[in-house]
mmCIF file of C-alpha atoms in Angstrom:
data_model
loop_
_atom_site.group_PDB
_atom_site.id
_atom_site.type_symbol
_atom_site.label_atom_id
_atom_site.label_comp_id
_atom_site.label_asym_id
_atom_site.label_seq_id
_atom_site.Cartn_x
_atom_site.Cartn_y
_atom_site.Cartn_z
ATOM 1 C CA MET A 57 35.400 10.953 -90.288
ATOM 2 C CA VAL A 58 32.937 10.028 -93.044
ATOM 3 C CA ILE A 59 31.873 6.414 -92.811
ATOM 4 C CA GLN A 60 30.471 4.728 -95.862
ATOM 5 C CA LYS A 61 26.959 3.427 -95.212
ATOM 6 C CA ILE A 62 26.202 -0.253 -95.363
ATOM 7 C CA LEU A 63 23.678 -0.769 -98.128
ATOM 8 C CA PRO A 64 20.535 -2.852 -97.553
ATOM 9 C CA HIS A 65 21.286 -6.514 -98.254
ATOM 10 C CA GLN A 66 25.024 -5.775 -98.484
ATOM 11 C CA GLU A 67 27.039 -8.613 -97.011
ATOM 12 C CA ILE A 68 29.443 -7.683 -94.238
ATOM 13 C CA VAL A 69 32.849 -9.307 -93.966
ATOM 14 C CA ILE A 70 34.809 -8.943 -90.751
ATOM 15 C CA LEU A 71 38.424 -9.511 -91.747
ATOM 16 C CA CYS A 72 40.690 -10.187 -88.767
ATOM 17 C CA ILE A 73 44.323 -9.868 -89.838
ATOM 18 C CA GLY A 74 47.328 -11.159 -87.922
ATOM 19 C CA SER A 75 49.408 -14.174 -87.026
ATOM 20 C CA ASP A 76 48.994 -16.672 -84.236
ATOM 21 C CA ARG A 77 52.798 -17.036 -84.146
ATOM 22 C CA SER A 78 53.572 -13.619 -82.717
ATOM 23 C CA THR A 79 51.992 -12.270 -79.547
ATOM 24 C CA GLY A 80 51.931 -8.695 -80.823
ATOM 25 C CA ASP A 81 50.368 -9.706 -84.120
ATOM 26 C CA SER A 82 47.782 -12.069 -82.639
ATOM 27 C CA LEU A 83 45.056 -9.467 -82.020
ATOM 28 C CA GLY A 84 43.149 -10.200 -85.248
ATOM 29 C CA PRO A 85 43.093 -13.996 -84.889
ATOM 30 C CA ILE A 86 42.081 -13.749 -81.223
ATOM 31 C CA ILE A 87 39.215 -11.392 -82.104
ATOM 32 C CA GLY A 88 38.131 -13.795 -84.852
ATOM 33 C CA HIS A 89 38.279 -16.709 -82.427
ATOM 34 C CA GLN A 90 36.224 -14.881 -79.800
ATOM 35 C CA PHE A 91 33.646 -13.483 -82.260
ATOM 36 C CA ARG A 92 33.047 -16.571 -84.416
ATOM 37 C CA ASN A 93 30.135 -17.782 -82.264
ATOM 38 C CA PHE A 94 28.256 -14.486 -82.636
ATOM 39 C CA ILE A 95 27.929 -14.368 -86.420
ATOM 40 C CA SER A 96 24.419 -13.775 -87.753
ATOM 41 C CA PRO A 97 22.986 -14.012 -91.299
ATOM 42 C CA GLY A 98 24.660 -11.634 -93.743
ATOM 43 C CA ILE A 99 27.819 -11.295 -91.650
ATOM 44 C CA TYR A 100 30.927 -13.333 -92.446
ATOM 45 C CA LEU A 101 34.175 -13.752 -90.539
ATOM 46 C CA LEU A 102 37.601 -14.347 -92.038
ATOM 47 C CA GLY A 103 40.666 -14.871 -89.864
ATOM 48 C CA ASP A 104 40.831 -16.663 -86.533
ATOM 49 C CA LEU A 105 43.279 -18.814 -84.588
ATOM 50 C CA ASN A 106 42.582 -21.887 -86.750
ATOM 51 C CA GLN A 107 42.805 -20.075 -90.093
ATOM 52 C CA PRO A 108 44.627 -16.771 -89.630
ATOM 53 C CA VAL A 109 44.809 -14.175 -92.380
ATOM 54 C CA HIS A 110 48.380 -12.848 -92.368
ATOM 55 C CA ALA A 111 51.044 -11.362 -94.619
ATOM 56 C CA ALA A 112 51.660 -14.627 -96.473
ATOM 57 C CA ASN A 113 48.016 -15.240 -97.454
ATOM 58 C CA LEU A 114 46.419 -11.771 -97.447
ATOM 59 C CA ASN A 115 46.570 -11.378 -101.249
ATOM 60 C CA TYR A 116 44.917 -14.772 -101.700
ATOM 61 C CA CYS A 117 42.257 -13.887 -99.132
ATOM 62 C CA ILE A 118 41.426 -10.604 -100.871
ATOM 63 C CA LYS A 119 41.141 -12.350 -104.264
ATOM 64 C CA SER A 120 38.968 -15.011 -102.662
ATOM 65 C CA MET A 121 36.645 -12.361 -101.192
ATOM 66 C CA GLN A 122 36.349 -10.683 -104.598
ATOM 67 C CA LYS A 123 35.260 -13.998 -106.149
ATOM 68 C CA THR A 124 32.940 -14.999 -103.308
ATOM 69 C CA PHE A 125 31.140 -11.758 -102.456
ATOM 70 C CA ASP A 126 29.440 -9.140 -104.603
ATOM 71 C CA ASN A 127 30.494 -5.747 -103.209
ATOM 72 C CA PRO A 128 30.754 -6.653 -99.511
ATOM 73 C CA PHE A 129 31.243 -4.078 -96.778
ATOM 74 C CA ILE A 130 34.603 -5.055 -95.255
ATOM 75 C CA ILE A 131 35.548 -4.260 -91.668
ATOM 76 C CA ALA A 132 39.302 -4.884 -91.433
ATOM 77 C CA ILE A 133 40.877 -5.400 -88.014
ATOM 78 C CA ASP A 134 44.571 -5.547 -87.124
ATOM 79 C CA ALA A 135 47.095 -4.790 -84.414
ATOM 80 C CA SER A 136 49.156 -1.631 -84.691
ATOM 81 C CA LEU A 137 52.089 0.076 -83.037
ATOM 82 C CA GLY A 138 51.928 3.583 -81.647
ATOM 83 C CA LYS A 139 53.085 5.945 -78.949
ATOM 84 C CA GLU A 140 53.917 4.501 -75.538
ATOM 85 C CA ASP A 141 51.003 6.319 -73.885
ATOM 86 C CA HIS A 142 48.566 5.021 -76.550
ATOM 87 C CA ILE A 143 49.173 1.320 -75.840
ATOM 88 C CA GLY A 144 45.837 -0.343 -75.141
ATOM 89 C CA MET A 145 43.845 2.170 -77.189
ATOM 90 C CA MET A 146 41.878 1.420 -80.325
ATOM 91 C CA THR A 147 41.335 3.373 -83.507
ATOM 92 C CA LEU A 148 38.338 3.376 -85.828
ATOM 93 C CA GLY A 149 38.789 4.735 -89.308
ATOM 94 C CA SER A 150 36.922 5.075 -92.539
ATOM 95 C CA GLY A 151 38.537 3.551 -95.594
ATOM 96 C CA PRO A 152 41.056 0.790 -96.015
ATOM 97 C CA LEU A 153 43.421 -0.644 -93.427
ATOM 98 C CA LYS A 154 47.125 -0.549 -94.254
ATOM 99 C CA PRO A 155 48.365 -3.792 -92.698
ATOM 100 C CA GLY A 156 52.067 -4.206 -91.984
ATOM 101 C CA LEU A 157 52.718 -0.467 -91.925
ATOM 102 C CA GLY A 158 54.155 -0.518 -88.387
ATOM 103 C CA VAL A 159 56.715 -3.180 -89.294
ATOM 104 C CA LYS A 160 57.508 -1.690 -92.700
ATOM 105 C CA LYS A 161 55.828 -4.448 -94.753
ATOM 106 C CA LYS A 162 54.252 -3.609 -98.096
ATOM 107 C CA LEU A 163 50.851 -5.315 -98.055
ATOM 108 C CA PRO A 164 47.639 -4.510 -99.936
ATOM 109 C CA GLU A 165 45.188 -2.096 -98.359
ATOM 110 C CA VAL A 166 41.810 -3.616 -97.543
ATOM 111 C CA GLY A 167 38.482 -2.597 -96.059
ATOM 112 C CA ASP A 168 35.738 0.004 -96.073
ATOM 113 C CA LEU A 169 36.177 0.559 -92.353
ATOM 114 C CA HIS A 170 39.129 -0.374 -90.193
ATOM 115 C CA ILE A 171 39.744 -0.992 -86.518
ATOM 116 C CA THR A 172 43.180 -1.211 -84.972
ATOM 117 C CA GLY A 173 44.345 -1.944 -81.484
ATOM 118 C CA ILE A 174 47.594 -0.307 -80.400
ATOM 119 C CA VAL A 175 49.446 -3.235 -78.843
ATOM 120 C CA ASN A 176 52.960 -1.845 -78.348
ATOM 121 C CA SER A 177 55.212 1.130 -78.881
ATOM 122 C CA SER A 178 56.772 1.956 -82.232
ATOM 123 C CA HIS A 179 59.566 4.032 -80.704
ATOM 124 C CA ASP A 180 62.420 1.645 -81.426
ATOM 125 C CA MET A 181 61.019 -0.158 -84.499
ATOM 126 C CA GLU A 182 62.969 -3.288 -83.596
ATOM 127 C CA SER A 183 61.740 -6.593 -84.946
ATOM 128 C CA SER A 184 61.415 -7.857 -81.375
ATOM 129 C CA THR A 185 58.727 -5.271 -80.542
ATOM 130 C CA LEU A 186 55.838 -7.550 -81.550
ATOM 131 C CA GLN A 187 57.479 -10.535 -79.845
ATOM 132 C CA THR A 188 57.663 -8.709 -76.511
ATOM 133 C CA THR A 189 54.059 -7.512 -76.491
ATOM 134 C CA ARG A 190 52.155 -8.449 -73.361
ATOM 135 C CA LEU A 191 49.402 -10.980 -73.976
ATOM 136 C CA SER A 192 47.225 -9.251 -71.374
ATOM 137 C CA ILE A 193 47.152 -6.106 -73.556
ATOM 138 C CA ILE A 194 46.104 -8.190 -76.571
ATOM 139 C CA PHE A 195 43.219 -9.751 -74.629
ATOM 140 C CA GLN A 196 42.068 -6.434 -73.138
ATOM 141 C CA ILE A 197 41.879 -4.873 -76.599
ATOM 142 C CA ALA A 198 40.332 -8.007 -78.138
ATOM 143 C CA ASP A 199 37.615 -8.114 -75.456
ATOM 144 C CA ALA A 200 36.716 -4.457 -76.101
ATOM 145 C CA ILE A 201 36.596 -4.872 -79.901
ATOM 146 C CA VAL A 202 34.568 -8.088 -79.678
ATOM 147 C CA LEU A 203 32.082 -6.326 -77.390
ATOM 148 C CA ALA A 204 31.783 -3.508 -79.953
ATOM 149 C CA LEU A 205 31.316 -6.008 -82.797
ATOM 150 C CA ARG A 206 28.680 -7.898 -80.820
ATOM 151 C CA THR A 207 26.810 -4.642 -80.185
ATOM 152 C CA PHE A 208 27.044 -3.763 -83.881
ATOM 153 C CA ASN A 209 25.942 -7.282 -84.808
ATOM 154 C CA ASP A 210 22.901 -7.104 -82.502
ATOM 155 C CA ASP A 211 21.972 -3.643 -83.832
ATOM 156 C CA TYR A 212 22.463 -4.792 -87.430
ATOM 157 C CA TYR A 213 20.255 -7.819 -86.874
ATOM 158 C CA ILE A 214 17.562 -5.720 -85.170
ATOM 159 C CA GLN A 215 17.640 -3.232 -88.062
ATOM 160 C CA GLN A 216 17.091 -6.094 -90.496
ATOM 161 C CA GLU A 217 14.325 -7.686 -88.406
ATOM 162 C CA PRO A 218 11.343 -5.478 -89.472
ATOM 163 C CA GLU A 219 11.986 -6.271 -93.111
ATOM 164 C CA LEU A 220 12.205 -9.980 -92.332
ATOM 165 C CA SER A 221 8.978 -9.743 -90.326
ATOM 166 C CA TYR A 222 7.277 -8.037 -93.259
ATOM 167 C CA LEU A 223 8.403 -10.775 -95.642
ATOM 168 C CA LEU A 224 7.192 -13.490 -93.286
ATOM 169 C CA SER A 225 3.757 -11.890 -92.908
ATOM 170 C CA GLN A 226 3.379 -11.590 -96.700
ATOM 171 C CA THR A 227 4.010 -15.308 -97.210
ATOM 172 C CA SER A 228 1.583 -16.452 -94.478
#
């Protein structure tokens, strides 16, 4: 997997996709809700329990990001369906996320890097699959992804710190 590098001074947008109205699709908003208090300068969060980014507003959100940010690095996060023995696992991939793929929705691809949490099985492809997803699985995956984002956030901030220290010493 080749991961695009984050450029110096490039803004980072963490885009948490999903709906708060379906247990199986609530992974993104729950991650956004849990992570919102850990945002540091240069990192932005879109999608949480109060303002979810979902199928009905994803196009608007993408257009809004294009107007607001100049070439941001987007980390897109969403729930996914997979094999029965993969439930509870996460995937990390380079390139855009394809939201809605597991439920056969045609939505725009988004992101430079994507993270998914496999929340249920795709074996029957019934519409009730997301409705019957266990909330405990959602929270286990959300906790793990938030921990990873917090670690990334701390590392990102530390990497930026020497430059900030240099700027502060030059103005003193």
